[in-house]
Coordinates of C-alpha atoms in Angstrom, one line a residue:
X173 CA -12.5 -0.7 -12.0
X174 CA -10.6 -0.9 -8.7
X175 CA -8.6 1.3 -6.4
X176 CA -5.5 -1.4 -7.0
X177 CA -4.7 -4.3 -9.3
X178 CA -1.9 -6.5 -7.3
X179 CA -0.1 -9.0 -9.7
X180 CA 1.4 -11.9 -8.1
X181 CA -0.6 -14.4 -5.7
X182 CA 2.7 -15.6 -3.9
X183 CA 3.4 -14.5 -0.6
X184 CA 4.4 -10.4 -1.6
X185 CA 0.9 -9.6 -3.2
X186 CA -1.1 -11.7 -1.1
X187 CA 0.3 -10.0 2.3
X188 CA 0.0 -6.2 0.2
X189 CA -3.5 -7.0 -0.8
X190 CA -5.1 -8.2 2.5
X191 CA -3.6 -5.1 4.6
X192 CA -5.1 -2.7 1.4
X193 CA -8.3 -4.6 1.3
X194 CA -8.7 -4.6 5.7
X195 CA -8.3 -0.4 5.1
X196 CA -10.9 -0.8 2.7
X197 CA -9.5 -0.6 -0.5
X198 CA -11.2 -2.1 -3.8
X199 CA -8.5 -5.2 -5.0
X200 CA -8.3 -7.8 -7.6
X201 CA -4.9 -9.8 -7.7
X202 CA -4.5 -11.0 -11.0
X203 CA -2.7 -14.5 -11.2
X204 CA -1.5 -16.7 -14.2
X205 CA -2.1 -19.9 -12.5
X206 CA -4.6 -21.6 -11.1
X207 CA -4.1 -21.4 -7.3
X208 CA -2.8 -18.9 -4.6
X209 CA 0.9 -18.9 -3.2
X210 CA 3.5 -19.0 -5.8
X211 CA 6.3 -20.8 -5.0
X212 CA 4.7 -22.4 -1.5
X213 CA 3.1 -24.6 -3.9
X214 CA 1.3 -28.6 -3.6
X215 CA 1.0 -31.1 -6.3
X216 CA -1.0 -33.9 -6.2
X217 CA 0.3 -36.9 -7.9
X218 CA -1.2 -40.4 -7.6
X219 CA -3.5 -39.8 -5.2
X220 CA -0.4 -37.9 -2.9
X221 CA 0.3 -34.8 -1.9
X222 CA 3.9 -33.4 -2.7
X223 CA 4.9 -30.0 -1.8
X224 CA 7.2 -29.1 -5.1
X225 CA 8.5 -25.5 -4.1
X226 CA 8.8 -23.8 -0.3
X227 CA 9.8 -27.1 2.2
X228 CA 9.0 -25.9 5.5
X229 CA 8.6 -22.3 7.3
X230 CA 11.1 -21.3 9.7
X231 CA 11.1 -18.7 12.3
X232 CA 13.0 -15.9 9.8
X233 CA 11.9 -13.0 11.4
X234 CA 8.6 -11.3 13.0
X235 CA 6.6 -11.4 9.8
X236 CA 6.9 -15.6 9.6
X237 CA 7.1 -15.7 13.1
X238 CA 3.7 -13.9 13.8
X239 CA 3.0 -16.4 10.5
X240 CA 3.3 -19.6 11.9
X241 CA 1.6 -18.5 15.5
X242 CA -1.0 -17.7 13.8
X243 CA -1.7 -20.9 11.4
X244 CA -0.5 -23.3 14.1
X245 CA -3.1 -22.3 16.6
X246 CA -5.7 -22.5 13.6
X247 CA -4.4 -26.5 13.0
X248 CA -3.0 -25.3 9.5
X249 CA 0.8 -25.8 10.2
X250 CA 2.1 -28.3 13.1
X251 CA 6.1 -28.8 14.0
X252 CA 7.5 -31.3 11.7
X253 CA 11.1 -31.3 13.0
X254 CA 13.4 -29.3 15.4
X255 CA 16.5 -31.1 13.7
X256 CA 17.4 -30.7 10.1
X257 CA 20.3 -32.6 8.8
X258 CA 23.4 -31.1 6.4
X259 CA 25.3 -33.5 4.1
X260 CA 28.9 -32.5 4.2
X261 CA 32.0 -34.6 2.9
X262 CA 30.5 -37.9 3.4
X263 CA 28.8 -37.2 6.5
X264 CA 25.5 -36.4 8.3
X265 CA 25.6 -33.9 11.0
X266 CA 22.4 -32.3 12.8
X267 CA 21.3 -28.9 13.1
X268 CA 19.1 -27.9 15.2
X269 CA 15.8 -25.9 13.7
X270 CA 11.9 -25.8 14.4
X271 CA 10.5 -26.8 10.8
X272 CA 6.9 -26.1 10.3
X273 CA 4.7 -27.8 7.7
X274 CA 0.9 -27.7 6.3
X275 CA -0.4 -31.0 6.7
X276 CA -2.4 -31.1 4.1
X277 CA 0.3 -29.2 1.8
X278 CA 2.3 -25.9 2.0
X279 CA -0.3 -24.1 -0.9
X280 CA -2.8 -24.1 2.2
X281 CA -0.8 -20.9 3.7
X282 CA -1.5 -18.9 0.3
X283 CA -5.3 -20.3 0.4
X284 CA -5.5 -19.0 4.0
X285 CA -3.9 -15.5 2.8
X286 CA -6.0 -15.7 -0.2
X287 CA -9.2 -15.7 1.9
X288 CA -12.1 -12.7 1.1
X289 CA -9.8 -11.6 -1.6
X290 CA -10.9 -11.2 -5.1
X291 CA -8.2 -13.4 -7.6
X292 CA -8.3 -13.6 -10.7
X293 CA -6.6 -17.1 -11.6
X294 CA -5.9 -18.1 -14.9
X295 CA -4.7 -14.7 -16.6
X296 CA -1.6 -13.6 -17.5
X297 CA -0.3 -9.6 -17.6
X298 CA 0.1 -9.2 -21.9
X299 CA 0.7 -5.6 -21.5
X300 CA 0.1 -2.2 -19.2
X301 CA -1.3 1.2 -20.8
X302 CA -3.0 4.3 -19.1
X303 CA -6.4 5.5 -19.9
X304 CA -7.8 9.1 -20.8
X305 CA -8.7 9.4 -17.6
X306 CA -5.5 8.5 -15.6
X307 CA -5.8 4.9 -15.0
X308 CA -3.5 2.0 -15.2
X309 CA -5.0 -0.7 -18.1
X310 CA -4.1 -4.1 -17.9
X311 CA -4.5 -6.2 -20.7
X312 CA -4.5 -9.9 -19.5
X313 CA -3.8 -13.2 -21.4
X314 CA -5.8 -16.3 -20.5
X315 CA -4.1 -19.0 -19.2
X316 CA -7.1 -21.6 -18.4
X317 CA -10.3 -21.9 -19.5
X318 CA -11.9 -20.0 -17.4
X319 CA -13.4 -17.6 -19.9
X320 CA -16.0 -15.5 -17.3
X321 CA -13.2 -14.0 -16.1
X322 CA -12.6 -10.4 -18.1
X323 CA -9.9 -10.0 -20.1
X324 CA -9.2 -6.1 -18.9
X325 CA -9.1 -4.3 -15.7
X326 CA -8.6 -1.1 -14.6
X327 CA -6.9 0.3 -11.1
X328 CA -5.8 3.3 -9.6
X329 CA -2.4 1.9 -8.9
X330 CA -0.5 -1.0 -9.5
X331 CA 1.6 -3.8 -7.4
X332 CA 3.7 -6.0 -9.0
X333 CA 4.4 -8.8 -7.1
X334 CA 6.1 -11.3 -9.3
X335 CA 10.2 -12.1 -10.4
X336 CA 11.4 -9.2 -12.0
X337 CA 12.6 -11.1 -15.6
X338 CA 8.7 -11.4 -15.9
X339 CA 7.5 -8.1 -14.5
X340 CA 10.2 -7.0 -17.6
X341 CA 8.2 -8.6 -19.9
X342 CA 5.4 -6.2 -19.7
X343 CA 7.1 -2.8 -17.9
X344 CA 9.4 -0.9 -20.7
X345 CA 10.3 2.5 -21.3
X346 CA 7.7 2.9 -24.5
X347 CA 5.2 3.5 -21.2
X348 CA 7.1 6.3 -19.3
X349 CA 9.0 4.1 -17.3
X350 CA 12.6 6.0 -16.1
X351 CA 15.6 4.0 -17.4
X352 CA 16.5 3.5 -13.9
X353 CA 13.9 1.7 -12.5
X354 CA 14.2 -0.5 -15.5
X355 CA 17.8 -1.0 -14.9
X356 CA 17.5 -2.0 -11.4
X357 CA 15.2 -4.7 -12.2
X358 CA 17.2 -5.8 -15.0
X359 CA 20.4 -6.2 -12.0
X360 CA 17.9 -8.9 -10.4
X361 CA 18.8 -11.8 -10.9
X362 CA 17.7 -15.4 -9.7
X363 CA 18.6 -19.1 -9.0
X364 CA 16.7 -22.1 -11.1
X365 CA 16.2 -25.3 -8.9
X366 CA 14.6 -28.3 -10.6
X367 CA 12.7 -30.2 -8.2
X368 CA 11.4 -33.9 -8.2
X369 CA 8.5 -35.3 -6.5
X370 CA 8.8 -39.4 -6.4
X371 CA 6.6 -41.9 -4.6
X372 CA 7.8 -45.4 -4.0
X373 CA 5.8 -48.7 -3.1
X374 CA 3.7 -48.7 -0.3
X375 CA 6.0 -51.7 1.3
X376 CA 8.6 -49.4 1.5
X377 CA 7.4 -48.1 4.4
X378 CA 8.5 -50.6 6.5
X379 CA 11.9 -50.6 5.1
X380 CA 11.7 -46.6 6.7
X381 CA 10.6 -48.2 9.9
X382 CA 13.6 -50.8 9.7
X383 CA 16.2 -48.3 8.8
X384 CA 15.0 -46.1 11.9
X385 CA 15.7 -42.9 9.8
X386 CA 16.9 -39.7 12.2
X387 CA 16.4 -37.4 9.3
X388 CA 13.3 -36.1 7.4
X389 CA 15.2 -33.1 6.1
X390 CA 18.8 -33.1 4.4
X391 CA 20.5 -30.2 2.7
X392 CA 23.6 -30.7 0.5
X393 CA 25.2 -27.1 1.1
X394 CA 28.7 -28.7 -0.7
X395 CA 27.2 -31.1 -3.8
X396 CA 27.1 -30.2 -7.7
X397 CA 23.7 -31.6 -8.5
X398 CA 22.0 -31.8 -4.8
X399 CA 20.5 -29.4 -2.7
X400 CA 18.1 -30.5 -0.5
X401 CA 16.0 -33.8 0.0
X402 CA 12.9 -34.5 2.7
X403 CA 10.9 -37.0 3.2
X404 CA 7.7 -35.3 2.3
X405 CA 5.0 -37.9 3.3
X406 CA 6.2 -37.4 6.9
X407 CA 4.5 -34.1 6.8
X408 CA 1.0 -36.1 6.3
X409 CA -1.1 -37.3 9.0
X410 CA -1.8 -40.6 7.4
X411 CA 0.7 -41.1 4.7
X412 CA 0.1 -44.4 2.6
X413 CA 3.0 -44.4 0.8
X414 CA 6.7 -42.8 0.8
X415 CA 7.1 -39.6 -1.2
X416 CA 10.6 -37.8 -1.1
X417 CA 11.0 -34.5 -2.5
X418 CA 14.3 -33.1 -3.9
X419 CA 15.8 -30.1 -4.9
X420 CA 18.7 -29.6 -7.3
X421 CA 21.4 -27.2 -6.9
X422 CA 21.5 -24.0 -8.8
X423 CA 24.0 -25.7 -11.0
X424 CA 22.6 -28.9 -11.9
X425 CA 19.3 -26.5 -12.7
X426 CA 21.3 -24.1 -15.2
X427 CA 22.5 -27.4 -16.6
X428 CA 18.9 -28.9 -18.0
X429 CA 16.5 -26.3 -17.4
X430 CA 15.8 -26.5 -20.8
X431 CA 15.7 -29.5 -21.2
X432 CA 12.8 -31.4 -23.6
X433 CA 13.3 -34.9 -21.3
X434 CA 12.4 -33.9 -17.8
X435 CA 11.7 -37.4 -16.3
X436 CA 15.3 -38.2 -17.5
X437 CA 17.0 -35.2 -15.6
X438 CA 14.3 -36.1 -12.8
X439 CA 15.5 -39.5 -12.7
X440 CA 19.5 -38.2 -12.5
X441 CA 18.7 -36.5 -9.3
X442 CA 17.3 -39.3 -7.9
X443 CA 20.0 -41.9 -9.0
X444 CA 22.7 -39.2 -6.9
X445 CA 20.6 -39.2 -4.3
X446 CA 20.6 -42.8 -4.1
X447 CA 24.5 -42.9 -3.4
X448 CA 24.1 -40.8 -0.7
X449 CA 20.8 -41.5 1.4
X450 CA 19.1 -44.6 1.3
X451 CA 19.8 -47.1 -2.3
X452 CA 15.9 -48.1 -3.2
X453 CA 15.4 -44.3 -4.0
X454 CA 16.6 -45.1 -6.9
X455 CA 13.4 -47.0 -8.1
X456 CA 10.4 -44.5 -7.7
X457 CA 7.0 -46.1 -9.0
X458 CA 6.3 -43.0 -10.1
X459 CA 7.9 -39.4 -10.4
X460 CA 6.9 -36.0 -11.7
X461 CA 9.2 -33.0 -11.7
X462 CA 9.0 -28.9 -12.0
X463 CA 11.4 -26.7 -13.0
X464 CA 11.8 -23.5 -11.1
X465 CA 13.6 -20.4 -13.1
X466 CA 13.0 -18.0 -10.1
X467 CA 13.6 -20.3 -7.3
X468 CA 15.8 -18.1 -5.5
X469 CA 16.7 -14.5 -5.8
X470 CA 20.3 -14.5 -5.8
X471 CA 20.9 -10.4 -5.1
X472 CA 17.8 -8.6 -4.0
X473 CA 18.0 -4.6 -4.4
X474 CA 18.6 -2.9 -0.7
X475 CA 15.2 -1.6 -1.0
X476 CA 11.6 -2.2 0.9
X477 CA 10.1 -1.8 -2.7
X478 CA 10.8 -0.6 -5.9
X479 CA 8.8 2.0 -6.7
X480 CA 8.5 3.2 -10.3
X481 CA 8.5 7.4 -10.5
X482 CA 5.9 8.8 -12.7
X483 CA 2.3 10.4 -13.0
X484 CA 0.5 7.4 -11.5
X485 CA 1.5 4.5 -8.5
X486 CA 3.4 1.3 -9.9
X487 CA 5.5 -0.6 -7.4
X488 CA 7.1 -3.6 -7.3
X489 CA 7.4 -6.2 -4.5
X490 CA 8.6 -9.6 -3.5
X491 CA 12.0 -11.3 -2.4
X492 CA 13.6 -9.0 -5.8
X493 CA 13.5 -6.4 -2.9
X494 CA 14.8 -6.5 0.7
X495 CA 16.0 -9.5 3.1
X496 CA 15.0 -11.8 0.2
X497 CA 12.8 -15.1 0.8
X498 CA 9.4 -15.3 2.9
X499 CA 10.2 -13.0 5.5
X500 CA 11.7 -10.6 3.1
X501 CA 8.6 -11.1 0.4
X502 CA 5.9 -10.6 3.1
X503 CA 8.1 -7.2 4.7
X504 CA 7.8 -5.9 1.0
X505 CA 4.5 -6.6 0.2
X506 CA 3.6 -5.1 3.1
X507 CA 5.9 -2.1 2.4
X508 CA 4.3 -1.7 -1.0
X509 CA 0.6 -1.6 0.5
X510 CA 1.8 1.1 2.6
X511 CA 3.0 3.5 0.1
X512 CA 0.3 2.8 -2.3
X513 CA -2.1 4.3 0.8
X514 CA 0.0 7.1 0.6
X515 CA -0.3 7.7 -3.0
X516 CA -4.1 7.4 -2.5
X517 CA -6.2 8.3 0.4
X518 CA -3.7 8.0 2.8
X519 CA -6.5 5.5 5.4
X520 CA -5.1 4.6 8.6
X521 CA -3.6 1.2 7.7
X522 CA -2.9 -1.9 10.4
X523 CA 0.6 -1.7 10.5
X524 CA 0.9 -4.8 13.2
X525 CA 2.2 -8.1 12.0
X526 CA -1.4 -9.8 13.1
X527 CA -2.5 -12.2 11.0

């Protein structure tokens, strides 16, 4: 039993359940993977680190701002570039932007939000119900094996933290949900991106030095299949090989989400990318590659949070809500934490942006 269940260890539930647990609120945040930070996520492939969702933070707002200060001065993030580069009609041209990066891989910002929180990885949200004695009930799927972990919990109130297409999957109107609250998370909708992670031969890195690249960061605001490519082993202290990360366009995603042969559409993107940046990238020794389906949400609803009316507290949270992306996702978890207080007991509640 806890005061509140938050659901959704990305950036929204994380930020709402640290300021509810510093008042001192009892917390669980219940998450169907197996690490903290949702889409500011790290792979490790062949011995590398790739960062396979969020590329960089940038100075958004107050929330990342105060964000950044904070992890740079504990050695977490460090300035990877001040210049990123757009591809447009054939041509590079450089913008200029402070790009900051986790050295040791972008899921260490949800691992330092995570800290003295109680997560449980590996379950899943099946279904919600109240109890007899006015309680939210979440039945929870497991999703690793992990078996210690319970299979139930019970809270006071309820955050949901996670894209609203899955959030629909468990809130419906057979619960005492109002058709509209339903309906404006059905208008949410949200950009796939297919990303692929590639490493190349460790000789290669020379050919970087020869070719004296200006760029570690390209975006492809004009291209059918291209979004954005970096140079991700340039974020590690020692890299011993090249790895380039790159994003597809919302397009070329909606095209193969689906598809059954992912190191074939992986390959695609890396083949187009070849025509434009630098020809070896063509030949990766190895690739892997993730498909987003909520990579980007495309028309957030002109609220702080969504907050469902009924006889006990269920809000929802996250870039579906607000300025959209990490400043707008850490705003609205935030704003979600404060009007659970208020359906609570009302504690005094830190409502700086300290981190």
């Amino acid at each position: 039993m806890f005061d509140v269940a938050v659901i959704g260890a990305g950036m929204a539930g994380l930020g709402c359940a640290q300021r509810l647990r510093q008042a001192g609120y009892s917390v669980a945040v219940v998450e169907k993977s197996r690490g903290a930070g949702g889409r500011v996520a790290t792979r490790r492939v062949q011995g590398a680190r790739a960062d396979h969702g969020a590329r960089y933070l940038e100075p958004q707002g107050d929330a990342v701002q105060g964000l950044i200060e904070v992890l740079v001065d504990r050695h977490i993030l460090k300035l990877w570039t001040d210049t990123v580069w757009e591809f447009r009609q054939g041509k590079l041209s450089a913008i200029p932007r402070c790009c900051y990066v986790a050295p040791a891989g972008m899921n260490a910002i949800g691992k330092y939000l995570a800290q003295d929180l109680e997560i449980w990885f590996g379950r899943r949200v099946q279904a919600i119900s109240t109890t007899d004695n006015q309680r939210w009930r979440l039945s929870l799927e497991v999703t690793d094996s992990n078996l210690e972990i319970p299979q139930e919990l019970i809270a006071k109130a309820v955050v949901v933290a996670i894209p609203a297409p899955q959030a629909l999957m468990f809130l419906s109107s057979e619960i005492g949900f109002q058709s509209d609250f339903l309906d404006k998370l059905r208008s949410v909708e949200y950009e796939p991106c297919i990303t692929v992670m590639a490493g190349y031969p460790a000789a290669k890195q020379q050919d970087l030095s020869n070719l004296n690249l200006q760029w570690k960061s390209v975006s492809f605001p004009d291209n059918s299949d291209l979004a954005w490519v970096g140079l991700d082993s340039s974020k590690r202290l020692d890299p011993r090989l090249p790895v380039f990360v790159v994003h597809s366009s919302a397009n070329f995603a909606d095209r193969h989400l689906e598809s059954a042969d992912l190191p074939t559409v992986g390959q695609e993107l890396l083949d187009r990318t070849s025509e434009y940046l630098i020809p070896w990238l063509k030949q990766p020794e190895w690739l892997q590659v993730h498909r987003w389906r909520y990579a980007f949400c495309r028309n957030p609803l002109p609220v702080s949070c969504l907050v469902a009316d009924g006889n006990l507290p269920l809000v929802c949270a996250g870039d579906l809500c607000g300025e959209g992306q990490i400043e707008g996702a850490l705003r609205s978890g935030w704003a979600a934490a404060n009007w659970v207080n208020s359906q609570l007991q009302d504690l005094p509640l830190d409502s700086s942006l300290n981190w």
